[in-house]
């Protein structure tokens, strides 16, 4: 098809990404003695509250990431009274307190209290129960990066029985999930001591509401400390937030999807094994690895080409000395039923072919004097101006070069690395304003610019992008997110589980991590127990890190039950046969298991598309009635059936696992049945991690395939009796957007009647494949 011109692409991206200036009128704007409060609705269960000292600021459109045209106040009624203003729908009631009567301030208030007029509000759910109370707001004058502005914030009551989740990616916990009692710095920070932080300012409460904090500057979230929960952002002229209510997680996340965008179904290949390494340094090596997977009959869908395949940073080329025929390489991969991903960076060194052009056009991040920022000496990043994705023309330029110079050589998908970015914007300037004001915005605009370009280029081929960071709305881009450059250690593995669960609770359903850790392997081990796998035939890769084959195996077992399974690392080798024969046998078994689960996973992905709710989810989402699950971050639900409890300790061969109340559970490996509401000690020999299946579950099992390029038949339907159950088995072509139009898809409803011990299916042939577990 005809390629978009640079100017046309710029126009498309600008219209798609710019903040909507003309947005629906608010339900009302209230004057509270100089504090202006604007109230707007986005459907019956979502209200937007904006508070400012300047009426024009309170009336401004919502910020980046929010789909302003989805505003809809038709479900609400407004009633004004002596006690304030009330806005009610079938789903929630918002009450804005009346302004208090004037009075003479006390001496303490005269000298130390804020000058802002007070604003208070309460939110009730559909049953009339108060679930949220705001009792204060803040606008503190300050100068940030030469700009006169304010620190803005709001504080809320914190009941003793409330629990808090979400707020993006924070890797500080090794097990606890609840954010209560913690202070979270919601700011992209690559160098965070426990692992990179990523800000997605969406907090979900156990009281069945969520708050979307509408401010992209560095934000501090304080969860229930000294009786208050608060948000505080570094830069702003108003307080702006959205409240979403819903009795079930699906209601909350469908509201979040309405507000910030739906999560598309990724290409089916995204659910298979993705093989990466830092880095494959030649075309021959890439193909040799791919061919070895096929020779060994280990399923594989995607090969990844990481950084420095180029001749120079920002050259946006492919080194012909190492990759003489990238088109031919990709054809061979495609012929083997594989696809490819290639890393494309947003930085341009001064001696590269594009720097002068980008500098002259103003397409790079600038300092206060208007000079392009080159590198970050304080963290030894010595080279590269950063593309400015807030400039629509710069976004279009980047996409056009990525398409024409790189992707056009047969690569299927891009990997947009450094989307934090490493080159911190604080103290510098984008085209739209200071990096301090827009600290967290880069990943949304950069990734969505490429996503929009990809869809315009190939309108019926699904977008897939690897992205290392996110913001509000990033889920709509078709990106797969991961936890950045983590250490190859048992501690880092333990941190991944609660980290991922709060990230998915933030509306980012497709999250994973570098299986095995990214950083180079240490040459010694701190293990105190004998390794569970023989390392003697893996010395060339692991050196003296004796327990690394065991660690990699446990990590891969966990990865089998992640939304995306991607092996990566700065090691001599990362492939499944690289860690010794004993490890290889187990890894191959889990690789095959992953592919048998693809019909189940793909069906769960359709549910996420429909509802916005993640299918890798913390236990509190499905078992809210069990108070014991509120702070468990060491196990999780994977789709509606599986409870997964990864092993994260070296030498561990049994693990205590909590089985939530309200269901019976089957040990996946032994089929032994247990009652819920109890801790059980589970055997965990090296060849398996604890996995349980909820009674009443229906699990479709796929036939063995080498990649998703092959049409996969259903080999069996496993039923776990003990309760009635239903599962919608979904399938489509796995590559196009026809599913958005309701075309080319099949949905087979499977129903289990526990009283009659029978399975019914709209596809009668599938009913014949049933296997009742325990019989």
XYZ file of C-alpha atoms in Angstrom:
775
model
C 0.000 0.000 0.000
C 1.018 3.622 -0.398
C 3.121 4.881 2.493
C 1.940 7.883 4.457
C 3.902 11.039 3.810
C 5.722 12.564 6.767
C 3.256 15.451 6.861
C 0.214 13.172 6.618
C 1.582 10.850 9.296
C 2.226 13.861 11.502
C -1.384 14.966 11.108
C -2.730 11.486 11.895
C -0.590 11.130 14.998
C -1.314 14.638 16.206
C -5.052 14.093 16.014
C -4.784 10.680 17.660
C -2.544 11.664 20.530
C -3.161 15.298 21.375
C -5.115 16.171 24.489
C -8.672 16.942 23.452
C -9.222 20.648 23.925
C -12.928 20.615 23.102
C -14.372 18.235 25.656
C -17.843 17.680 26.974
C -19.119 20.325 29.355
C -18.973 19.486 33.059
C -22.116 18.577 34.961
C -21.529 21.694 37.003
C -18.792 24.029 38.188
C -19.087 25.070 41.809
C -17.643 28.093 43.583
C -16.541 27.230 47.106
C -15.495 30.690 48.233
C -12.681 30.871 45.704
C -12.034 27.190 45.230
C -13.558 26.138 41.915
C -14.791 22.551 41.710
C -15.663 21.081 38.327
C -17.585 17.786 38.165
C -17.817 15.716 34.984
C -19.027 12.156 34.338
C -17.753 9.379 32.045
C -20.675 7.037 32.375
C -22.723 6.002 35.420
C -19.765 4.739 37.501
C -17.086 7.349 36.723
C -16.829 10.954 37.902
C -14.050 13.453 37.218
C -13.333 16.027 39.923
C -11.124 19.016 39.167
C -10.300 21.631 41.829
C -8.379 24.857 41.361
C -8.103 28.414 42.632
C -8.461 29.617 39.028
C -11.771 28.748 37.365
C -10.149 28.394 33.936
C -7.776 25.738 35.327
C -10.652 23.790 36.880
C -12.425 23.782 33.523
C -9.495 22.495 31.475
C -9.751 19.168 29.674
C -8.328 16.090 31.398
C -4.675 15.310 30.822
C -2.771 12.901 28.610
C -3.923 9.291 28.596
C -7.583 10.154 29.194
C -10.039 9.803 26.302
C -11.893 13.072 26.831
C -14.522 12.406 24.179
C -15.859 9.526 26.284
C -17.325 11.979 28.787
C -21.022 11.250 29.336
C -23.099 12.743 32.127
C -26.453 11.439 30.952
C -26.820 8.993 33.848
C -26.482 11.621 36.587
C -28.891 13.893 38.413
C -27.753 17.013 40.269
C -29.363 18.289 43.434
C -28.237 21.415 45.276
C -28.967 21.919 48.961
C -27.856 23.797 52.018
C -25.331 21.077 52.778
C -23.785 21.152 49.302
C -24.287 19.547 45.903
C -25.118 15.917 45.185
C -24.634 14.058 41.906
C -26.251 10.646 41.705
C -26.566 7.771 39.251
C -27.492 4.115 39.608
C -23.834 3.308 40.349
C -22.584 6.046 42.678
C -23.371 9.230 44.555
C -20.909 12.113 44.790
C -21.509 14.825 47.377
C -19.512 18.074 47.378
C -19.706 19.794 50.750
C -21.017 23.319 50.977
C -18.483 26.017 51.765
C -18.151 26.481 55.538
C -19.407 29.780 56.930
C -16.820 32.568 57.253
C -15.042 32.860 60.562
C -12.039 34.529 62.110
C -8.980 32.259 61.722
C -7.131 31.143 64.821
C -3.583 32.272 65.457
C -2.211 28.944 64.236
C -4.323 29.065 61.103
C -3.257 32.633 60.438
C 0.416 31.704 60.296
C 0.527 28.053 59.260
C -2.711 26.958 57.596
C -3.008 27.002 53.774
C -4.802 29.945 52.186
C -6.963 27.696 50.028
C -10.702 27.566 50.511
C -11.614 24.148 51.939
C -13.239 21.496 49.743
C -14.606 18.190 51.006
C -16.419 15.402 49.200
C -17.821 11.943 49.785
C -18.588 9.057 47.427
C -21.208 6.380 48.067
C -21.640 3.144 46.170
C -24.858 1.789 44.658
C -25.901 0.465 48.072
C -25.549 3.872 49.704
C -22.383 2.999 51.638
C -19.723 5.703 51.942
C -16.577 4.345 50.310
C -14.429 7.459 49.919
C -14.054 10.798 51.708
C -11.740 13.582 50.560
C -10.888 15.924 53.394
C -8.244 18.243 51.991
C -6.469 19.568 48.911
C -3.207 21.374 48.261
C -1.724 23.970 45.931
C 1.668 25.093 47.268
C 3.499 27.743 45.201
C 6.989 26.855 44.011
C 9.355 27.321 41.093
C 10.301 24.166 39.205
C 12.771 24.237 36.334
C 12.444 28.037 35.904
C 8.620 27.802 35.908
C 6.349 29.325 38.549
C 3.904 26.603 39.416
C 2.473 24.640 42.347
C 2.826 21.378 44.183
C -0.683 19.923 44.083
C -2.338 17.170 46.066
C -5.388 15.763 47.785
C -5.902 13.702 50.916
C -8.543 11.127 51.783
C -9.715 9.287 54.881
C -8.091 5.890 55.418
C -10.366 3.420 57.219
C -8.579 0.739 59.237
C -9.959 -2.079 57.072
C -9.064 -0.575 53.672
C -6.384 -2.056 51.395
C -4.701 -0.409 48.419
C -3.283 -1.801 45.179
C -1.942 -0.700 41.808
C 0.008 2.545 41.199
C 2.148 0.973 38.501
C 5.383 -0.950 38.908
C 7.234 -0.801 42.196
C 9.715 -3.578 43.007
C 10.355 -2.932 46.694
C 8.321 -5.843 48.051
C 9.415 -9.479 48.100
C 5.991 -10.767 49.105
C 3.543 -8.276 50.594
C 1.013 -6.933 48.104
C -1.069 -4.351 49.981
C 0.321 -0.819 49.649
C -1.187 0.171 53.008
C 1.424 1.821 55.223
C 3.757 2.458 52.278
C 4.885 5.562 50.435
C 5.135 5.038 46.672
C 7.080 7.423 44.465
C 5.088 7.215 41.243
C 7.819 8.306 38.857
C 9.742 6.490 36.160
C 13.119 5.688 37.695
C 15.388 3.235 35.921
C 17.940 3.233 38.734
C 15.521 2.479 41.586
C 17.467 0.226 44.004
C 15.015 -2.688 43.896
C 14.395 -2.392 40.151
C 12.878 0.162 37.833
C 9.729 1.966 38.926
C 7.012 2.800 36.401
C 4.216 5.246 37.151
C 0.679 4.274 36.217
C -1.294 6.419 38.708
C -4.331 4.177 39.092
C -5.041 3.050 42.659
C -7.629 0.358 43.369
C -9.155 0.001 46.832
C -10.641 -3.000 48.602
C -13.684 -0.746 49.117
C -14.561 -1.369 45.444
C -13.469 1.905 43.944
C -10.458 3.195 42.077
C -8.806 6.604 41.767
C -7.105 7.667 38.538
C -4.768 10.529 39.421
C -4.580 12.884 36.458
C -1.092 14.411 36.635
C 2.016 13.213 34.716
C 4.612 14.886 36.945
C 6.453 12.916 39.623
C 3.788 11.943 42.157
C 3.962 10.627 45.705
C 1.257 8.267 46.906
C 0.908 7.771 50.675
C -1.326 4.854 51.624
C -3.043 5.016 55.001
C -0.310 6.568 57.123
C -1.481 8.443 60.214
C -5.075 8.008 59.133
C -4.805 9.549 55.680
C -4.197 8.500 52.113
C -2.852 11.124 49.755
C -1.594 11.962 46.282
C 0.932 14.763 45.840
C 2.347 15.830 42.457
C 5.412 17.960 41.866
C 3.948 20.282 39.196
C 0.423 21.471 38.458
C -2.162 24.227 38.636
C -5.097 22.111 39.746
C -6.068 18.875 41.455
C -7.620 16.474 38.950
C -8.713 12.897 39.571
C -11.305 10.337 38.483
C -13.277 8.033 40.763
C -14.464 4.690 39.365
C -16.870 2.467 41.321
C -17.982 -1.133 40.853
C -18.857 -4.112 43.007
C -16.624 -6.431 40.965
C -13.180 -5.921 39.438
C -14.660 -6.236 35.945
C -16.793 -3.139 36.611
C -13.783 -1.146 37.799
C -11.592 -2.167 34.888
C -14.273 -1.682 32.263
C -14.560 1.831 33.676
C -10.801 2.275 33.419
C -10.956 1.023 29.813
C -13.695 3.521 29.015
C -11.574 6.269 30.516
C -8.175 5.363 29.021
C -8.736 2.788 26.268
C -9.387 -0.913 25.686
C -6.678 -3.558 25.895
C -6.454 -5.135 22.419
C -5.905 -8.854 21.884
C -2.221 -9.319 20.999
C -1.170 -11.462 18.042
C -1.431 -15.110 19.038
C 2.359 -15.416 18.685
C 2.688 -13.202 21.777
C 1.400 -16.094 23.899
C 4.104 -18.488 22.717
C 7.773 -18.524 23.675
C 9.732 -15.361 22.834
C 13.501 -15.971 22.646
C 15.850 -13.066 23.263
C 19.430 -12.412 24.309
C 21.704 -9.420 24.843
C 22.580 -9.933 22.086
C 22.541 -12.142 18.962
C 25.476 -10.548 17.172
C 25.003 -12.047 13.713
C 22.437 -13.259 11.262
C 24.022 -16.708 11.328
C 23.628 -16.967 15.104
C 19.976 -15.862 15.011
C 19.162 -18.498 12.423
C 21.228 -21.186 14.127
C 19.303 -20.704 17.374
C 15.967 -20.764 15.563
C 16.890 -23.921 13.637
C 18.062 -25.625 16.835
C 14.660 -25.014 18.425
C 13.033 -26.701 15.441
C 15.524 -29.591 15.449
C 14.910 -30.212 19.141
C 11.153 -29.766 18.606
C 10.905 -27.164 21.353
C 8.031 -24.791 20.536
C 9.053 -21.219 19.699
C 7.196 -18.305 18.129
C 9.413 -15.226 18.176
C 13.127 -14.471 17.798
C 14.306 -11.099 19.124
C 17.185 -8.965 17.848
C 18.365 -6.683 20.653
C 20.483 -3.528 20.496
C 23.743 -2.669 18.688
C 22.840 -4.397 15.448
C 23.235 -0.846 14.104
C 26.467 0.815 13.004
C 26.049 3.783 15.342
C 23.578 4.880 18.013
C 20.723 6.628 16.221
C 21.906 5.645 12.733
C 18.686 3.616 12.406
C 20.359 1.105 10.131
C 21.322 -2.575 10.183
C 25.032 -3.398 10.124
C 25.642 -5.297 6.872
C 28.801 -6.904 8.269
C 26.742 -8.764 10.876
C 23.366 -8.933 9.106
C 24.115 -8.988 5.366
C 20.594 -10.074 4.363
C 17.966 -9.202 6.988
C 15.172 -9.729 4.453
C 16.407 -13.251 3.776
C 16.890 -13.924 7.487
C 13.295 -12.956 8.232
C 12.030 -15.051 5.344
C 13.779 -18.090 6.792
C 12.269 -17.367 10.218
C 8.817 -17.017 8.661
C 9.296 -20.259 6.763
C 9.964 -21.948 10.121
C 6.702 -20.549 11.514
C 8.469 -17.854 13.543
C 8.229 -14.075 13.725
C 10.780 -11.444 14.693
C 11.086 -8.443 16.985
C 13.835 -5.816 16.674
C 14.934 -3.200 19.209
C 14.710 0.437 18.061
C 16.137 3.121 20.347
C 15.067 6.779 20.611
C 18.564 8.263 21.026
C 20.860 9.914 18.466
C 24.576 10.472 18.910
C 26.005 13.749 17.657
C 28.181 12.136 14.978
C 25.304 10.087 13.514
C 23.628 10.833 10.210
C 20.402 12.183 11.711
C 21.533 14.280 14.667
C 22.003 17.563 12.814
C 18.622 17.235 11.100
C 16.832 16.441 14.347
C 18.668 19.207 16.199
C 17.815 21.797 13.557
C 14.143 20.816 13.494
C 13.876 20.926 17.299
C 12.926 17.247 17.515
C 15.142 16.414 20.520
C 14.937 17.085 24.252
C 16.387 20.537 25.081
C 17.971 22.218 28.080
C 16.795 25.587 29.437
C 18.942 27.406 26.860
C 17.366 25.537 23.966
C 20.376 23.325 23.373
C 19.914 19.617 22.682
C 20.733 17.442 25.691
C 23.418 14.891 24.848
C 23.663 11.941 27.209
C 23.570 11.754 30.984
C 27.088 11.925 32.433
C 25.924 11.292 36.006
C 24.977 7.707 35.122
C 27.635 7.155 32.443
C 25.165 7.428 29.565
C 27.536 9.548 27.568
C 25.897 9.604 24.177
C 22.655 10.539 22.540
C 20.015 13.209 22.115
C 16.532 11.962 22.986
C 13.651 12.135 20.510
C 10.829 14.390 21.721
C 7.582 12.419 21.306
C 5.497 15.346 22.560
C 6.143 16.928 19.156
C 3.780 15.301 16.601
C 6.226 15.944 13.777
C 9.042 14.252 15.717
C 6.803 11.245 16.402
C 5.975 10.971 12.728
C 9.644 11.323 11.746
C 10.688 8.567 14.158
C 8.002 6.207 12.907
C 8.836 6.826 9.260
C 12.545 6.067 9.775
C 11.790 3.004 11.918
C 9.463 1.711 9.208
C 11.556 2.471 6.148
C 15.034 1.724 7.519
C 14.350 -1.239 9.783
C 10.892 -2.829 9.893
C 10.585 -2.899 6.109
C 13.290 -5.585 6.028
C 10.774 -8.178 7.132
C 10.798 -7.622 10.897
C 7.345 -8.142 12.323
C 7.348 -5.985 15.426
C 9.440 -3.308 17.159
C 10.917 -3.331 20.637
C 10.859 0.260 21.906
C 13.548 0.178 24.549
C 14.492 3.110 26.800
C 10.911 4.291 27.100
C 11.415 5.494 30.704
C 13.599 7.094 29.365
C 17.007 6.495 30.957
C 17.730 10.047 29.899
C 15.657 11.632 32.687
C 13.647 14.648 31.474
C 13.740 16.561 34.780
C 15.454 19.896 34.337
C 15.021 19.740 30.558
C 12.266 20.641 28.097
C 9.932 18.935 25.661
C 8.086 20.871 22.979
C 4.987 21.012 25.203
C 6.767 22.092 28.379
C 9.203 21.050 31.053
C 10.325 17.492 31.632
C 9.428 18.007 35.288
C 5.802 18.774 34.416
C 5.617 15.781 32.054
C 8.040 13.422 33.799
C 5.965 10.247 33.286
C 4.562 10.969 29.832
C 7.308 9.731 27.473
C 6.304 6.033 27.219
C 2.684 6.757 26.334
C 3.401 9.224 23.532
C 6.468 7.449 22.136
C 4.885 4.000 22.016
C 1.477 5.181 20.859
C 3.075 7.187 18.061
C 4.657 4.011 16.705
C 1.505 1.970 17.335
C -0.601 4.427 15.329
C 1.974 4.384 12.545
C 2.045 0.590 12.448
C -1.703 0.343 12.163
C -1.818 2.929 9.385
C 0.945 1.040 7.543
C -0.623 -2.402 7.875
C -4.217 -1.767 8.953
C -5.219 -5.391 9.434
C -2.086 -6.704 11.115
C -2.176 -6.481 14.899
C 0.320 -4.221 16.582
C 2.767 -5.765 19.026
C 5.437 -3.661 20.735
C 7.793 -4.492 23.574
C 7.888 -1.491 25.903
C 9.866 -1.000 29.098
C 7.560 1.564 30.709
C 3.949 2.740 30.724
C 1.538 5.468 31.775
C -2.238 5.921 31.904
C -3.668 4.484 28.696
C -0.554 2.587 27.654
C -2.556 -0.650 27.603
C -4.368 0.561 24.474
C -1.193 0.606 22.355
C -0.829 -3.147 21.864
C 2.371 -3.162 23.925
C 3.798 -5.930 26.091
C 5.497 -4.486 29.164
C 8.296 -5.920 31.280
C 10.073 -5.083 34.514
C 13.312 -3.797 32.971
C 16.927 -4.759 33.669
C 16.580 -6.873 36.797
C 19.262 -8.958 38.485
C 19.683 -12.714 37.932
C 19.077 -13.488 41.610
C 16.605 -15.288 43.816
C 15.745 -11.995 45.479
C 14.897 -10.376 42.129
C 12.715 -13.374 41.236
C 10.792 -13.027 44.508
C 10.236 -9.323 43.831
C 8.661 -10.015 40.445
C 5.503 -11.613 41.795
C 4.034 -8.742 43.875
C 5.487 -6.278 41.371
C 3.586 -7.831 38.492
C 0.343 -8.178 40.445
C 0.216 -4.486 41.301
C 1.147 -3.613 37.711
C -1.724 -5.668 36.307
C -3.985 -4.203 39.003
C -3.058 -0.830 37.456
C -4.810 -1.804 34.226
C -1.656 -3.084 32.452
C -2.708 -6.663 31.692
C 0.284 -7.706 29.548
C 3.260 -7.641 31.882
C 6.219 -9.973 32.214
C 9.925 -9.988 32.982
C 13.260 -11.127 31.626
C 13.219 -14.853 32.405
C 16.472 -15.502 34.238
C 17.174 -11.806 34.925
C 18.923 -9.390 32.572
C 22.169 -8.379 34.261
C 25.340 -10.394 33.723
C 25.850 -13.429 35.930
C 28.072 -13.073 38.998
C 30.981 -15.498 39.067
C 30.208 -16.775 42.551
C 27.096 -17.910 44.361
C 25.769 -17.078 47.806
C 23.677 -20.247 47.982
C 23.911 -22.197 51.229
C 22.168 -25.330 49.935
C 23.285 -27.800 47.329
C 21.795 -26.962 43.915
C 18.777 -29.014 42.900
C 20.115 -29.336 39.350
C 23.532 -30.536 38.267
C 25.477 -27.497 36.959
C 28.542 -29.397 35.777
C 27.640 -29.418 32.071
C 26.693 -25.715 32.014
C 29.974 -24.197 33.227
C 30.621 -22.455 29.947
C 27.543 -20.301 30.564
C 27.183 -20.098 34.345
C 30.799 -20.189 35.566
C 30.769 -20.769 39.325
C 27.182 -19.661 39.823
C 26.320 -23.255 40.785
C 22.621 -22.720 41.471
C 21.853 -20.664 38.359
C 20.394 -23.604 36.364
C 18.045 -24.113 39.298
C 17.171 -20.389 39.381
C 16.589 -20.230 35.645
C 14.369 -23.314 35.801
C 12.257 -21.916 38.644
C 11.994 -18.612 36.775
C 10.900 -20.340 33.565
C 8.301 -22.361 35.495
C 6.906 -19.078 36.823
C 7.122 -17.540 33.325
C 4.991 -20.348 31.913
C 2.154 -18.788 33.930
C 2.774 -15.157 32.917
C 0.881 -13.237 30.223
C 4.065 -13.284 28.114
C 6.894 -15.826 28.295
C 10.133 -14.162 27.160
C 13.656 -15.421 27.822
C 16.324 -12.708 27.904
C 19.607 -11.822 29.567
C 23.137 -10.529 29.231
C 24.639 -14.018 29.243
C 26.749 -16.073 26.892
C 23.641 -18.093 26.074
C 19.985 -17.978 27.102
C 18.378 -20.818 25.153
C 16.636 -23.716 26.879
C 19.574 -26.080 26.251
C 22.161 -23.684 27.744
C 21.910 -24.644 31.418
C 22.686 -28.344 31.480
C 20.857 -31.476 30.444
C 18.928 -31.813 33.714
C 17.547 -28.285 33.381
C 16.833 -28.689 29.667
C 14.479 -31.613 30.198
C 12.344 -29.640 32.669
C 12.405 -26.461 30.619
C 11.267 -28.314 27.500
C 8.353 -29.821 29.444
C 7.183 -26.382 30.573
C 7.629 -24.962 27.093
C 5.289 -27.633 25.764
C 2.879 -27.026 28.656
C 2.741 -23.332 27.773
C 1.643 -24.174 24.243
C -1.020 -26.609 25.457
C -2.460 -23.743 27.515
C -2.688 -21.302 24.577
C -6.422 -21.941 23.913
C -7.087 -21.162 27.572
C -4.812 -18.096 27.526
C -6.185 -16.745 24.271
C -9.739 -17.081 25.537
C -8.711 -15.215 28.690
C -7.238 -12.477 26.486
C -10.633 -12.035 24.837
C -12.197 -11.575 28.271
C -9.605 -8.891 29.042
C -10.458 -7.159 25.763
C -14.154 -7.260 26.656
C -13.857 -6.183 30.301
C -10.455 -4.530 30.766
C -9.773 -6.798 33.753
C -6.392 -8.583 33.793
C -6.259 -12.369 33.597
C -3.127 -12.537 35.779
C -4.622 -11.178 38.961
C -4.058 -11.009 42.697
C -6.231 -13.213 44.865
C -8.251 -10.300 46.283
C -9.910 -9.764 42.901
C -11.632 -13.153 42.922
C -11.918 -13.803 46.656
C -12.800 -10.432 48.155
C -14.836 -12.179 50.852
C -11.727 -13.873 52.273
C -9.806 -11.371 54.437
C -6.742 -13.638 54.440
C -5.889 -12.849 50.812
C -5.624 -9.042 51.170
C -1.838 -8.978 51.477
C -0.762 -12.157 49.667
C 1.651 -11.269 46.885
C 3.402 -14.633 46.578
C 0.657 -16.399 44.608
C -2.003 -15.390 42.126
C -4.792 -16.416 39.791
C -3.871 -17.044 36.171
C -7.155 -16.867 34.301
C -10.293 -18.112 36.038
C -8.960 -21.601 36.825
C -5.309 -21.656 37.929
C -3.777 -20.597 41.218
C 0.007 -20.337 40.842
C 2.529 -20.174 43.696
C 6.044 -19.826 42.214
C 9.075 -21.143 44.067
C 11.469 -18.274 44.820
C 13.928 -19.786 47.321
C 17.043 -21.740 46.415
C 16.928 -25.394 47.417
C 13.215 -25.237 48.247
C 11.297 -28.465 47.641
C 8.049 -27.710 49.438
C 6.020 -24.548 49.891
C 3.169 -23.318 52.064
C 0.309 -22.236 49.806
C -2.918 -20.524 50.819
C -6.071 -21.839 49.133
C -8.750 -19.105 49.281
C -12.072 -19.722 50.957
C -15.174 -20.019 48.839
C -13.883 -22.787 46.571
C -12.408 -26.266 46.581
C -9.062 -26.796 44.889
C -7.240 -29.520 42.960
C -3.485 -29.961 42.943
C -2.770 -29.651 39.212
C -0.021 -32.282 39.263
C -1.606 -34.926 41.522
C -5.366 -34.151 41.170
C -5.672 -34.303 44.963
C -8.628 -32.210 46.178
C -8.501 -29.701 49.046
C -11.005 -27.446 50.764
C -10.440 -23.705 50.522
C -9.735 -21.365 53.421
C -6.548 -23.073 54.564
C -2.779 -23.136 54.185
C -1.403 -26.383 52.804
C 2.167 -27.596 52.553
C 2.787 -28.557 48.955
C 5.549 -30.695 47.529
C 7.666 -28.711 45.058
C 10.414 -30.906 43.655
C 12.514 -29.199 41.018
C 10.344 -30.468 38.181
C 7.218 -28.638 39.388
C 5.949 -25.546 41.154
C 2.706 -25.474 43.144
C -0.271 -25.010 40.824
C -3.912 -25.554 41.842
C -7.136 -25.511 39.860
C -10.394 -24.179 41.253
C -13.274 -26.660 41.425
C -15.823 -25.943 38.712
C -13.156 -24.945 36.227
C -13.160 -25.938 32.572
C -9.702 -25.900 30.962
C -9.332 -26.449 27.200
C -6.039 -28.164 26.332
C -4.430 -27.559 22.963
C -2.680 -30.101 20.795
C 1.122 -29.997 20.631
C 2.367 -27.502 18.037
C 5.733 -25.936 17.232
C 4.366 -22.404 16.915
C 1.085 -20.552 16.682
C 1.594 -20.330 12.917
C 0.081 -23.831 12.933
C -3.657 -24.105 13.499
C -4.012 -25.689 16.923
C -6.679 -28.285 17.549
C -8.260 -28.866 20.941
C -6.899 -32.120 22.331
C -8.994 -32.336 25.504
C -11.412 -30.457 27.742
C -10.432 -30.898 31.378
C -13.220 -30.438 33.921
C -12.527 -30.065 37.635
C -15.802 -31.086 39.328
C -17.277 -29.808 42.556
C -19.240 -26.846 41.260
C -21.079 -25.760 38.133
C -18.815 -24.035 35.655
C -18.720 -22.164 32.372
C -15.941 -21.241 29.961
C -16.132 -19.351 26.674
C -13.575 -20.905 24.339
C -12.547 -18.187 21.901
C -10.508 -18.360 18.703
C -9.834 -16.252 15.611
C -7.089 -15.906 13.002
C -4.649 -14.675 15.661
C -3.256 -11.881 13.517
C -5.878 -9.467 12.132
C -8.243 -6.893 13.599
C -11.300 -8.700 12.299
C -12.216 -9.502 15.898
C -12.951 -5.803 16.482
C -15.653 -6.021 13.822
C -17.036 -9.323 15.101
C -15.734 -11.155 12.034
C -13.827 -14.419 11.691
C -14.075 -15.435 15.345
C -15.611 -18.469 17.023
C -16.831 -18.631 20.592
C -17.842 -21.989 21.969
C -19.631 -21.917 25.291
C -18.716 -24.865 27.517
C -20.957 -25.559 30.529
C -20.420 -28.082 33.298
C -23.428 -29.305 35.265
C -22.044 -30.688 38.473
C -25.302 -32.333 39.544
C -25.490 -34.427 36.380
C -21.720 -34.600 35.904
C -22.104 -33.599 32.265
C -20.549 -31.065 29.908
C -22.576 -29.309 27.248
C -21.021 -27.380 24.395
C -22.373 -25.327 21.503
C -19.819 -27.295 19.437
C -20.940 -30.883 19.998
C -17.579 -32.310 18.912
C -15.847 -30.632 21.854
C -18.207 -32.242 24.356
C -16.745 -35.600 23.317
C -13.253 -34.490 24.412
C -14.167 -34.021 28.068
C -11.983 -35.509 30.769
C -13.344 -35.208 34.297
C -10.485 -34.898 36.740
C -10.638 -37.340 39.617
C -12.528 -39.941 37.596
